Short mmCIF file of C-alpha atoms in Angstrom, two decimals:
data_model
loop_
_atom_site.label_atom_id
_atom_site.label_comp_id
_atom_site.label_asym_id
_atom_site.label_seq_id
_atom_site.Cartn_x
_atom_site.Cartn_y
_atom_site.Cartn_z
CA MET Y 1 -15.84 -14.01 3.49
CA VAL Y 2 -13.15 -15.84 1.99
CA LEU Y 3 -15.48 -18.17 0.64
CA GLU Y 4 -17.63 -15.53 -0.10
CA ALA Y 5 -14.99 -13.24 -2.32
CA PHE Y 6 -14.40 -15.90 -4.54
CA LYS Y 7 -17.88 -15.48 -5.93
CA ALA Y 8 -16.20 -12.17 -7.68
CA VAL Y 9 -13.98 -14.31 -9.96
CA ARG Y 10 -15.20 -14.39 -13.20
CA GLU Y 11 -12.14 -15.01 -15.69
CA GLY Y 12 -9.56 -16.27 -13.65
CA THR Y 13 -7.00 -14.38 -14.81
CA THR Y 14 -4.23 -12.77 -12.54
CA LEU Y 15 -2.95 -9.12 -12.27
CA SER Y 16 -0.43 -7.84 -9.86
CA LEU Y 17 -0.49 -4.53 -7.78
CA ALA Y 18 2.85 -4.38 -6.88
CA LEU Y 19 5.61 -1.44 -8.17
CA PRO Y 20 9.03 -3.21 -8.84
CA ILE Y 21 11.67 -3.49 -6.11
CA GLN Y 22 14.85 -2.22 -8.13
CA GLY Y 23 17.60 -1.59 -6.08
CA ALA Y 24 19.42 1.67 -6.55
CA THR Y 25 22.76 -0.32 -6.69
CA SER Y 26 21.99 -1.96 -9.88
CA GLY Y 27 21.24 0.91 -12.10
CA PRO Y 28 19.10 3.99 -12.13
CA GLY Y 29 15.97 2.79 -10.64
CA ALA Y 30 15.59 5.59 -8.31
CA SER Y 31 14.86 7.33 -11.34
CA ARG Y 32 11.89 5.29 -12.68
CA VAL Y 33 10.23 3.83 -9.61
CA PRO Y 34 8.13 6.06 -7.64
CA HIS Y 35 9.43 6.63 -3.94
CA LEU Y 36 9.42 9.07 -1.32
CA ALA Y 37 12.56 11.32 -1.13
CA GLY Y 38 14.71 11.02 2.12
CA ARG Y 39 13.55 7.36 2.63
CA PRO Y 40 16.70 4.95 1.47
CA LEU Y 41 16.05 3.06 -1.25
CA PRO Y 42 16.27 -0.59 -1.90
CA GLN Y 43 19.84 -2.27 -1.71
CA HIS Y 44 20.19 -5.07 -4.18
CA PHE Y 45 23.75 -6.92 -3.90
CA MET Y 46 25.24 -10.05 -5.42
CA SER Y 47 26.92 -12.11 -3.23
CA MET Y 48 28.28 -14.34 -5.59
CA ASP Y 49 27.15 -13.95 -9.92
CA GLY Y 50 29.03 -15.32 -13.13
CA GLY Y 51 31.74 -12.51 -12.86
CA ASP Y 52 33.09 -14.65 -9.79
CA TYR Y 53 33.22 -17.95 -11.88
CA ALA Y 54 34.96 -15.88 -14.95
CA ALA Y 55 37.44 -14.51 -12.16
CA GLY Y 56 38.15 -18.27 -11.05
CA THR Y 57 35.74 -19.59 -8.30
CA GLY Y 58 35.58 -23.54 -8.33
CA ARG Y 59 32.15 -24.60 -9.48
CA ILE Y 60 29.98 -26.92 -7.47
CA LYS Y 61 30.53 -30.24 -8.62
CA GLY Y 62 32.80 -28.92 -10.96
CA GLU Y 63 29.84 -27.80 -13.53
CA MET Y 64 27.31 -26.27 -11.83
CA SER Y 65 27.25 -22.76 -10.77
CA VAL Y 66 24.77 -20.35 -8.47
CA ALA Y 67 23.51 -17.10 -8.50
CA ASP Y 68 23.30 -15.78 -4.81
CA ASP Y 69 21.93 -11.98 -3.94
CA ALA Y 70 20.97 -10.26 -0.51
CA LEU Y 71 18.11 -7.62 -0.58
CA ILE Y 72 17.69 -4.63 2.02
CA VAL Y 73 14.47 -3.00 2.10
CA SER Y 74 12.85 -0.10 3.84
CA PRO Y 75 9.36 -0.58 3.05
CA HIS Y 76 7.99 2.36 4.09
CA GLY Y 77 8.00 5.15 1.13
CA THR Y 78 10.07 2.90 -0.88
CA THR Y 79 7.83 0.02 -2.25
CA THR Y 80 4.60 -1.48 -2.09
CA HIS Y 81 3.95 -2.42 1.72
CA ILE Y 82 1.28 -2.86 4.36
CA ASP Y 83 1.62 -0.85 7.47
CA ALA Y 84 1.64 -2.49 10.90
CA LEU Y 85 -0.37 -1.40 13.44
CA ALA Y 86 2.60 -0.69 15.35
CA HIS Y 87 3.42 1.61 12.84
CA MET Y 88 2.14 4.83 14.32
CA TRP Y 89 0.27 5.49 17.42
CA ARG Y 90 -0.75 8.11 19.52
CA ASN Y 91 1.13 9.78 22.81
CA ASP Y 92 2.71 6.96 25.08
CA VAL Y 93 -0.79 3.86 23.17
CA LEU Y 94 -0.27 1.72 20.41
CA PHE Y 95 -3.84 0.16 18.97
CA ASN Y 96 -5.79 -1.91 21.56
CA GLY Y 97 -4.16 0.36 24.71
CA HIS Y 98 -1.07 -1.46 24.62
CA SER Y 99 2.24 0.41 25.77
CA ALA Y 100 4.28 2.29 22.94
CA ASN Y 101 6.96 0.77 25.06
CA ARG Y 102 6.48 -2.46 23.42
CA VAL Y 103 7.76 -1.32 20.39
CA ARG Y 104 11.88 -1.82 20.93
CA SER Y 105 15.06 -1.23 19.15
CA TYR Y 106 14.81 -4.72 18.00
CA GLY Y 107 10.73 -4.61 16.95
CA ALA Y 108 7.20 -4.63 18.20
CA THR Y 109 6.21 -6.89 20.68
CA ARG Y 110 2.73 -5.72 20.20
CA CYS Y 111 0.68 -5.36 16.99
CA GLY Y 112 3.66 -5.70 14.42
CA ILE Y 113 3.34 -7.06 11.04
CA ASP Y 114 3.49 -10.53 11.89
CA LYS Y 115 0.77 -11.00 13.94
CA LEU Y 116 -1.31 -10.02 10.34
CA GLY Y 117 -1.32 -13.16 8.58
CA PRO Y 118 -2.46 -13.49 4.82
CA LEU Y 119 -5.64 -11.49 3.47
CA ILE Y 120 -7.87 -13.44 0.93
CA THR Y 121 -10.70 -11.89 0.56
CA ARG Y 122 -13.03 -9.56 -1.72
CA GLY Y 123 -11.55 -6.39 -3.25
CA VAL Y 124 -13.28 -3.33 -4.18
CA MET Y 125 -12.03 -0.68 -6.59
CA LEU Y 126 -12.96 2.83 -6.21
CA ASP Y 127 -11.77 4.74 -8.98
CA VAL Y 128 -12.03 8.26 -8.38
CA ALA Y 129 -9.93 9.85 -11.06
CA ARG Y 130 -12.03 7.62 -13.39
CA HIS Y 131 -15.38 8.75 -11.93
CA LEU Y 132 -14.01 12.27 -12.18
CA GLU Y 133 -12.88 11.35 -16.17
CA VAL Y 134 -8.97 12.86 -15.17
CA PRO Y 135 -5.46 10.53 -15.45
CA HIS Y 136 -5.00 11.69 -12.00
CA LEU Y 137 -6.39 13.76 -9.15
CA ALA Y 138 -5.01 17.18 -8.86
CA ALA Y 139 -2.45 17.62 -5.71
CA SER Y 140 -5.27 19.10 -3.89
CA THR Y 141 -7.98 16.96 -4.18
CA ARG Y 142 -9.44 15.32 -0.51
CA ILE Y 143 -11.25 12.59 -0.99
CA ASP Y 144 -14.08 13.05 1.54
CA ASP Y 145 -17.77 10.39 2.18
CA GLN Y 146 -19.50 12.24 -0.66
CA LEU Y 147 -17.14 11.38 -3.34
CA LEU Y 148 -16.31 7.77 -2.26
CA ALA Y 149 -19.91 7.39 -1.87
CA ASP Y 150 -20.27 9.01 -5.77
CA THR Y 151 -17.94 6.83 -7.23
CA ALA Y 152 -19.43 3.82 -5.41
CA GLU Y 153 -22.63 4.51 -6.60
CA SER Y 154 -21.46 5.30 -10.27
CA ALA Y 155 -19.59 2.03 -10.34
CA GLY Y 156 -22.62 0.32 -9.19
CA VAL Y 157 -20.30 -1.14 -6.23
CA GLU Y 158 -21.31 -1.47 -2.30
CA VAL Y 159 -18.55 -1.92 0.09
CA ARG Y 160 -19.03 -4.28 2.50
CA ALA Y 161 -17.27 -5.46 6.20
CA GLY Y 162 -14.35 -7.31 5.69
CA ASP Y 163 -13.80 -6.16 2.24
CA VAL Y 164 -10.20 -4.50 1.04
CA VAL Y 165 -10.94 -1.47 -0.82
CA LEU Y 166 -8.69 0.21 -3.36
CA VAL Y 167 -8.96 4.28 -3.89
CA ARG Y 168 -7.27 4.99 -7.55
CA THR Y 169 -5.93 8.62 -7.63
CA GLY Y 170 -3.84 8.27 -10.67
CA TRP Y 171 -0.78 9.75 -8.44
CA ALA Y 172 1.67 6.60 -8.96
CA ALA Y 173 1.88 7.81 -12.75
CA VAL Y 174 2.82 11.64 -11.68
CA PHE Y 175 6.57 10.27 -11.25
CA ALA Y 176 7.80 9.60 -14.23
CA GLN Y 177 6.71 13.49 -14.85
CA ASP Y 178 7.51 15.29 -12.11
CA PRO Y 179 9.23 13.38 -8.97
CA GLU Y 180 9.48 16.68 -7.32
CA LYS Y 181 5.34 17.31 -8.06
CA TYR Y 182 5.29 13.72 -7.01
CA ASN Y 183 6.88 14.30 -3.95
CA ASP Y 184 5.16 17.03 -2.64
CA GLU Y 185 1.31 17.87 -2.00
CA GLN Y 186 -0.62 14.88 -3.14
CA PRO Y 187 -4.31 13.61 -3.51
CA GLY Y 188 -5.82 11.14 -1.17
CA LEU Y 189 -8.42 10.69 2.11
CA CYS Y 190 -9.39 13.30 4.50
CA HIS Y 191 -10.93 12.24 7.56
CA SER Y 192 -14.33 11.95 6.34
CA GLY Y 193 -13.69 9.71 3.33
CA GLY Y 194 -11.64 7.32 5.43
CA LYS Y 195 -14.62 7.54 8.55
CA TRP Y 196 -16.55 6.13 5.44
CA LEU Y 197 -14.54 3.00 5.02
CA VAL Y 198 -13.81 2.25 8.02
CA GLU Y 199 -17.63 2.85 9.40
CA ARG Y 200 -18.31 -0.22 7.07
CA ASP Y 201 -15.82 -2.67 8.56
CA VAL Y 202 -13.28 -2.53 5.39
CA VAL Y 203 -10.16 -4.81 6.60
CA ALA Y 204 -7.88 -2.62 4.80
CA ILE Y 205 -7.49 0.86 2.47
CA GLY Y 206 -4.87 0.98 0.03
CA SER Y 207 -4.26 3.62 -2.66
CA ASP Y 208 -1.77 4.17 -5.35
CA ASN Y 209 -0.37 7.52 -3.42
CA ILE Y 210 2.41 7.40 -0.87
CA ALA Y 211 0.22 7.22 2.55
CA VAL Y 212 -3.48 6.45 1.44
CA GLY Y 213 -4.02 9.91 3.11
CA ALA Y 214 -3.68 13.02 1.27
CA LEU Y 215 -0.52 15.10 1.71
CA ASP Y 216 -0.55 18.69 1.84
CA PRO Y 217 2.24 21.47 0.93
CA GLY Y 218 5.44 20.23 1.68
CA GLY Y 219 4.87 16.55 2.22
CA VAL Y 220 3.18 16.56 5.28
CA PHE Y 221 0.40 14.56 6.56
CA HIS Y 222 -3.53 16.54 6.14
CA GLY Y 223 -5.35 17.94 8.83
CA SER Y 224 -5.23 17.67 12.80
CA VAL Y 225 -4.03 14.76 14.57
CA ASP Y 226 -7.42 14.03 15.13
CA GLU Y 227 -8.27 14.05 11.46
CA ASP Y 228 -5.05 11.65 10.48
CA ILE Y 229 -5.50 9.13 8.07
CA HIS Y 230 -2.82 6.94 9.96
CA MET Y 231 -4.31 7.60 13.80
CA LEU Y 232 -8.03 6.67 12.29
CA THR Y 233 -7.35 3.78 10.38
CA LEU Y 234 -4.18 1.93 12.56
CA TRP Y 235 -4.79 3.35 16.06
CA GLU Y 236 -8.48 3.84 16.52
CA HIS Y 237 -9.84 0.64 14.17
CA GLY Y 238 -6.90 -1.76 13.61
CA VAL Y 239 -7.66 -1.19 9.75
CA SER Y 240 -4.56 -2.28 7.80
CA LEU Y 241 -3.12 0.16 5.41
CA ILE Y 242 -1.44 -0.51 1.71
CA GLU Y 243 0.27 1.88 0.28
CA MET Y 244 1.91 3.02 -2.93
CA LEU Y 245 -0.07 0.50 -4.81
CA TRP Y 246 -0.15 0.54 -8.71
CA LEU Y 247 -3.65 0.10 -9.78
CA GLU Y 248 -3.27 1.52 -13.59
CA GLU Y 249 -3.44 -2.01 -15.52
CA LEU Y 250 -6.84 -2.68 -12.90
CA SER Y 251 -8.25 0.20 -13.87
CA HIS Y 252 -8.13 -0.15 -17.45
CA THR Y 253 -9.86 -3.40 -17.50
CA GLU Y 254 -13.03 -1.60 -15.41
CA ARG Y 255 -12.99 -4.29 -12.98
CA VAL Y 256 -14.67 -2.81 -9.57
CA GLU Y 257 -15.00 -6.61 -7.87
CA PHE Y 258 -12.37 -9.03 -7.34
CA LEU Y 259 -10.69 -11.61 -5.52
CA PHE Y 260 -7.65 -9.97 -3.44
CA VAL Y 261 -4.57 -11.72 -2.25
CA ALA Y 262 -1.61 -10.41 -0.52
CA ALA Y 263 0.41 -11.44 2.56
CA PRO Y 264 2.66 -9.57 4.41
CA LEU Y 265 6.76 -11.15 5.07
CA ALA Y 266 6.66 -12.57 8.77
CA ILE Y 267 8.86 -10.51 9.93
CA VAL Y 268 8.89 -10.54 13.67
CA GLY Y 269 7.84 -7.06 15.11
CA GLY Y 270 8.39 -5.66 12.05
CA THR Y 271 6.51 -2.28 11.66
CA ALA Y 272 5.84 -2.93 8.05
CA SER Y 273 6.26 -5.34 4.98
CA PRO Y 274 6.57 -5.40 1.13
CA ILE Y 275 4.14 -7.02 -0.35
CA ASN Y 276 3.09 -7.98 -4.22
CA PRO Y 277 -0.61 -7.79 -4.03
CA VAL Y 278 -2.41 -10.17 -6.72
CA VAL Y 279 -6.62 -9.57 -7.66
CA VAL Y 280 -7.95 -12.60 -9.73
CA LEU Y 281 -10.78 -11.05 -12.18
#
């Protein structure tokens, strides 16, 4: 599948799909970068900077200076990230029948993000907003199986086993206009749309909204537990979710097939990891 994915490369140009990680300590980042209300924003600290040398800190070998920083990031809801299979589960059982007791205070000893490894495969863009000829979907839009099938047909692309499928709603751009609206009801996949994708044996599903699945008014997950997108993908089928992508530039290229490359940090027992997904066009 990796070798097959390289056939999608035509130009050799690259494009990042990540939101910037901007620390709340370093300026008005919270007012510019989409994030979920109530989650701790990234914290960026400089433990050594130019001001230290100006204040008299000795330089290395008399003339060399070094800047040294520390970054604290909670990936869920604050930056572009990929969920581990241990992120959500049902009752007391993780994906594949593992006990939920495996998720401890120091991390998950089963289904952690360190078990995923890099994703290098064919990527497919299902640009639902472009298909419906709107800049972004209405908050009440639930992307079902028929809408996904129609989007794929109009784009002339077939979703295949092993693909990473990116679903564009356009919702990421709403944050700059109205953060309160962004954090309330959101468009996204409903159960039938998610089922349409997992039945095609995709390896991961990504979107430019908060949770890949739709959010109902008040920012709560759409549908019952049986209909929940996280349960369907992470818990039932072991399909990774990539959340809070930036897909606007990719949409402008009108490319629907490309090489997709992303790797989570090797956070032992992590429930997610920030990523910088890159497509090669």
